[in-house]
Coordinates of C-alpha atoms in Angstrom, one line a residue:
M1 CA 0.0 0.0 0.0
S2 CA 1.5 3.3 -1.1
A3 CA 0.2 5.2 1.9
V4 CA 2.3 2.9 4.1
A5 CA 5.3 2.4 1.8
E6 CA 6.0 6.2 1.7
R7 CA 6.6 6.1 5.5
F8 CA 9.7 3.8 5.1
G9 CA 13.0 4.0 3.2
D10 CA 15.5 6.7 2.5
K11 CA 12.9 9.2 1.3
R12 CA 10.3 8.4 3.9
I13 CA 7.6 10.9 4.7
E14 CA 6.8 11.7 8.3
R15 CA 3.3 12.8 9.2
Q16 CA 1.6 13.6 12.5
D17 CA -1.2 11.1 12.1
M18 CA -2.2 7.6 13.4
L19 CA 0.2 5.8 11.0
G20 CA 2.9 8.2 12.0
S21 CA 2.4 7.4 15.6
F22 CA 2.6 3.7 14.9
V23 CA 5.9 4.2 13.0
S24 CA 7.4 6.2 15.8
H25 CA 6.5 3.3 18.2
G26 CA 8.4 0.8 16.2
L27 CA 5.8 -1.0 14.0
S28 CA 7.2 -2.5 10.8
Q29 CA 5.9 -1.8 7.3
G30 CA 4.2 -5.2 7.2
Q31 CA 2.5 -4.6 10.5
L32 CA 1.2 -1.2 9.3
E33 CA -0.2 -2.7 6.1
L34 CA -2.3 -5.1 8.3
E35 CA -3.3 -2.2 10.5
T36 CA -4.4 -0.1 7.6
V37 CA -7.2 -2.6 6.7
V38 CA -8.7 -1.9 10.2
Q39 CA -8.1 1.8 9.9
L40 CA -10.0 2.0 6.6
L41 CA -13.0 0.3 8.2
G42 CA -12.7 2.1 11.5
G43 CA -15.3 4.4 13.0
S44 CA -17.7 1.8 14.4
G45 CA -17.9 0.9 18.0
T46 CA -20.0 -2.2 17.7
T47 CA -18.5 -5.5 18.7
S48 CA -19.9 -7.3 15.6
T49 CA -18.2 -4.8 13.2
G50 CA -14.9 -5.2 15.0
I51 CA -15.1 -9.0 14.6
L52 CA -16.0 -8.7 11.0
N53 CA -13.0 -6.4 10.4
T54 CA -10.8 -8.9 12.0
M55 CA -12.1 -11.7 9.8
L56 CA -11.6 -9.5 6.7
C57 CA -8.0 -8.8 7.7
L58 CA -7.4 -12.5 8.2
R59 CA -8.9 -13.4 4.9
T60 CA -7.2 -10.7 2.8
Q61 CA -3.7 -10.7 4.2
Q62 CA -0.9 -13.3 4.6
V63 CA -1.2 -13.3 8.4
G64 CA 1.1 -15.5 10.4
V65 CA -0.9 -17.9 12.5
H66 CA -0.2 -20.7 14.8
R67 CA -0.8 -24.1 13.2
K68 CA -1.3 -27.3 15.1
G69 CA 1.9 -29.3 15.1
A70 CA 2.4 -33.1 15.1
R71 CA 2.6 -33.2 18.9
A72 CA 0.2 -31.8 21.4
G73 CA 1.2 -28.3 22.5
A74 CA 3.6 -27.8 19.5
A75 CA 3.0 -24.9 17.2
Q76 CA 4.5 -23.8 13.9
Q77 CA 4.6 -20.1 12.8
G78 CA 3.9 -19.4 9.2
P79 CA 1.3 -18.2 6.6
C80 CA -2.0 -20.0 6.7
R81 CA -2.6 -22.2 3.7
G82 CA -6.0 -22.2 1.9
V83 CA -7.2 -25.5 3.3
E84 CA -6.3 -24.2 6.8
A85 CA -8.1 -20.9 6.2
F86 CA -11.4 -22.6 5.3
P87 CA -12.7 -22.5 8.9
L88 CA -12.1 -18.8 8.9
H89 CA -14.2 -18.5 5.7
L90 CA -17.0 -20.4 7.5
T91 CA -16.7 -18.2 10.5
F92 CA -16.9 -15.1 8.3
I93 CA -20.1 -16.4 6.7
F94 CA -21.6 -17.2 10.1
L95 CA -20.8 -13.6 11.3
Q96 CA -22.4 -12.1 8.2
Q97 CA -25.5 -14.1 8.7
A98 CA -25.6 -13.3 12.4
I99 CA -25.7 -9.6 11.6
A100 CA -27.9 -9.8 8.5
S101 CA -31.6 -10.3 8.9
T102 CA -34.8 -10.9 6.9
I103 CA -37.9 -8.7 6.7
I104 CA -41.2 -10.0 5.4
L105 CA -43.6 -7.4 4.0
T106 CA -47.1 -8.6 2.9
G107 CA -49.1 -6.8 0.3
A108 CA -45.9 -5.3 -1.0
N109 CA -47.4 -4.2 -4.4
G110 CA -50.3 -2.3 -2.8
S111 CA -50.7 1.5 -2.5
A112 CA -48.9 1.7 0.8
G113 CA -46.9 -1.5 0.5
I114 CA -45.0 -0.5 -2.6
H115 CA -43.7 2.7 -1.0
A116 CA -42.7 0.7 2.1
A117 CA -40.9 -1.8 -0.1
E118 CA -38.9 0.9 -1.9
H119 CA -38.0 2.5 1.5
L120 CA -36.7 -0.9 2.7
L121 CA -34.6 -1.4 -0.5
K122 CA -33.2 2.2 -0.4
T123 CA -32.6 2.6 3.4
Y124 CA -31.8 -0.9 4.5
P125 CA -30.0 -2.7 1.7
E126 CA -28.2 -5.0 4.1
F127 CA -31.5 -6.8 4.9
T128 CA -33.0 -9.6 2.9
A129 CA -36.5 -8.5 1.8
I130 CA -39.2 -11.0 1.1
F131 CA -42.2 -9.4 -0.5
T132 CA -45.5 -11.2 -0.8
V133 CA -48.2 -10.4 -3.3
R134 CA -51.6 -11.8 -4.1
S135 CA -50.6 -12.5 -7.7
A136 CA -47.0 -12.8 -9.0
A137 CA -48.1 -13.2 -12.6
D138 CA -46.4 -11.0 -15.2
T139 CA -49.8 -9.7 -16.2
D140 CA -50.4 -8.1 -12.8
V141 CA -49.6 -4.4 -13.2
N142 CA -48.9 -3.8 -9.5
T143 CA -46.5 -6.7 -9.2
E144 CA -44.6 -5.7 -12.3
N145 CA -44.3 -2.2 -10.9
L146 CA -42.8 -3.8 -7.7
R147 CA -40.4 -5.8 -9.8
R148 CA -39.3 -2.6 -11.6
I149 CA -38.6 -0.9 -8.3
I150 CA -36.5 -3.9 -7.2
S151 CA -34.5 -3.7 -10.4
E152 CA -33.6 -0.1 -9.5
Y153 CA -31.6 -1.5 -6.5
P154 CA -29.3 -4.1 -8.0
G155 CA -27.4 -4.5 -4.8
S156 CA -30.5 -5.5 -2.8
H157 CA -31.5 -8.9 -1.6
A158 CA -35.2 -9.0 -2.5
S159 CA -37.6 -11.6 -3.8
V160 CA -41.3 -11.7 -4.7
H161 CA -43.5 -14.5 -3.5
Q162 CA -47.2 -15.2 -4.4
V163 CA -49.2 -15.7 -1.2
D164 CA -53.0 -15.5 -1.4
L165 CA -54.0 -14.7 2.2
A166 CA -57.5 -15.8 1.4
D167 CA -56.2 -19.3 1.3
L168 CA -54.7 -20.5 4.6
S169 CA -53.0 -23.5 2.9
A170 CA -51.0 -21.0 0.8
V171 CA -50.1 -19.1 4.0
H172 CA -48.8 -22.3 5.7
Q173 CA -46.9 -23.3 2.6
F174 CA -45.2 -19.9 2.4
A175 CA -44.4 -20.1 6.1
S176 CA -42.8 -23.5 5.7
T177 CA -40.8 -22.3 2.7
V178 CA -39.4 -19.4 4.7
S179 CA -38.6 -21.4 7.9
V180 CA -36.9 -24.2 6.0
G181 CA -35.0 -21.6 4.0
I182 CA -33.7 -20.0 7.2
V183 CA -32.6 -23.3 8.6
A184 CA -30.8 -24.1 5.4
G185 CA -29.1 -20.8 5.3
Q186 CA -31.0 -19.5 2.2
Y187 CA -32.3 -16.6 4.3
P188 CA -30.9 -14.9 7.4
P189 CA -33.1 -15.1 10.5
L190 CA -36.2 -12.9 10.7
K191 CA -36.0 -9.4 12.1
S192 CA -39.5 -8.2 11.3
I193 CA -42.8 -9.3 9.8
I194 CA -44.8 -6.3 8.5
C195 CA -48.4 -7.3 8.2
N196 CA -49.6 -4.8 5.6
A197 CA -51.8 -6.7 3.2
S198 CA -55.5 -5.9 3.4
Y199 CA -58.8 -6.3 1.7
W200 CA -62.1 -4.5 2.2
N201 CA -65.2 -5.0 0.1
L202 CA -67.3 -1.8 0.4
V203 CA -69.6 -2.3 -2.6
G204 CA -70.5 -6.0 -2.9
D205 CA -72.1 -8.7 -0.8
P206 CA -70.1 -10.4 1.9
E207 CA -67.5 -12.9 0.6
L208 CA -66.3 -16.1 2.0
T209 CA -62.8 -17.6 1.5
V210 CA -62.1 -21.2 0.7
D211 CA -61.6 -21.7 4.4
N212 CA -65.2 -20.5 5.0
Y213 CA -64.2 -17.2 6.7
D214 CA -65.2 -13.7 5.9
K215 CA -62.7 -12.6 3.3
T216 CA -61.8 -9.3 4.9
T217 CA -61.4 -10.9 8.3
Q218 CA -59.2 -13.7 7.0
I219 CA -56.9 -11.5 4.9
V220 CA -56.5 -8.7 7.4
H221 CA -56.4 -10.7 10.7
I222 CA -56.6 -14.5 10.6
A223 CA -53.9 -15.1 7.8
H224 CA -51.5 -12.7 9.4
V225 CA -51.9 -14.3 12.8
A226 CA -51.3 -17.7 11.3
L227 CA -48.2 -16.4 9.5
V228 CA -46.7 -14.8 12.6
L229 CA -47.3 -17.9 14.8
R230 CA -45.8 -20.2 12.2
L231 CA -42.6 -18.1 11.9
I232 CA -42.2 -16.9 15.5
G233 CA -39.5 -19.4 16.0
S234 CA -37.5 -18.2 13.0
F235 CA -36.6 -14.8 14.4
S236 CA -33.0 -14.0 15.2
P237 CA -31.8 -14.8 18.8
D238 CA -31.8 -11.1 19.7
G239 CA -35.5 -10.8 18.8
G240 CA -37.4 -8.8 16.3
R241 CA -40.6 -6.9 15.6
V242 CA -44.1 -7.7 14.3
V243 CA -45.7 -4.7 12.7
L244 CA -49.5 -4.7 12.3
V245 CA -50.8 -2.0 9.9
S246 CA -54.3 -0.9 10.8
S247 CA -56.7 1.9 9.9
I248 CA -59.4 4.0 11.4
G249 CA -62.1 2.3 9.3
H250 CA -63.7 0.7 12.3
F251 CA -64.5 4.1 13.9
R252 CA -68.1 5.3 13.4
K253 CA -69.7 8.6 14.1
K254 CA -71.1 8.7 17.7
D255 CA -74.3 10.4 18.9
T256 CA -74.2 14.0 17.9
N257 CA -75.3 15.1 21.4
D258 CA -72.2 13.6 22.9
P259 CA -69.1 15.9 23.1
M260 CA -66.3 14.9 20.8
T261 CA -62.8 14.2 22.0
L262 CA -59.7 15.5 20.2
D263 CA -59.1 12.1 18.7
E264 CA -62.6 11.9 17.4
I265 CA -62.3 15.4 15.9
T266 CA -59.1 14.3 14.2
Q267 CA -60.8 11.2 12.9
Q268 CA -63.7 13.2 11.5
K269 CA -61.2 15.4 9.6
V270 CA -59.5 12.3 8.2
W271 CA -62.9 10.9 7.1
K272 CA -63.8 14.2 5.5
K273 CA -60.5 14.4 3.6
S274 CA -60.8 10.7 2.6
A275 CA -64.3 11.3 1.2
E276 CA -62.9 14.3 -0.8
W277 CA -60.1 12.1 -2.2
A278 CA -62.6 9.3 -3.0
K279 CA -64.8 11.8 -5.0
I280 CA -61.7 13.1 -6.8
T281 CA -60.6 9.6 -7.7
K282 CA -64.1 8.7 -8.8
D283 CA -64.4 11.8 -11.0
N284 CA -61.0 11.2 -12.5
T285 CA -61.8 7.6 -13.3
A286 CA -65.1 8.7 -14.9
L287 CA -63.2 11.3 -16.9
G288 CA -60.6 8.7 -18.0
D289 CA -63.4 6.4 -19.1
K290 CA -64.9 9.1 -21.3
L291 CA -61.5 10.0 -22.8
E292 CA -60.9 6.4 -23.8

């Protein structure tokens, strides 16, 4: 490394910095080259990052290590051969998986879910993202939009899975796939399950699922409970978080003679604004139909 080499020799450069301090205390050029790897990755105080930096140093430099000799207690000093370094490689993978985690987001191609998915990909690229959708077909416009967003983050670890929450057998099959994948090392342990998928029929007759439950109740509640309970044992040892996305749709206007609380006033304002947006959406849709 040129930054280290310039500190030695007949025309060596002396600087009042960390490397200069090491030189003045007698460290050799080889020792400084090893130290520089850690210096470049410095700045984090977490134990996990420190261990990862050590593993990176061991894997990328010809470090002298003690090897087991022919007799008990004997040791031989010398560079580590590839076959002897293999356990270090396995240790490095283990540490990576211990730090990395998986996040499941249901309803990832919906109006709120797709923005949450993009936020995860952009802000937390180190996580493995598992996005579930009702239909993974290429003809599904929303799913194709999700795939397009994923393609904009080539360094991400994201996958799209078709899971119809209106069918509990599909939920159990998906849960089995994830849990088996975590055990096999395909996915890191879970850090969060974001229960975002929803369904609400406001215009038609009540609907029943193949499991003979009300469709809204199963998709919003029952299926998510089943998914979380099936995967609760697949979370990382340090725990995680289950996020339940809800709405104020269950609130109804109370008797007009009763005084309204601040929360109820806020809810009323939200309902009013929602009604305005619904009318705008309906008018725009009607206009679009006419233009077509």
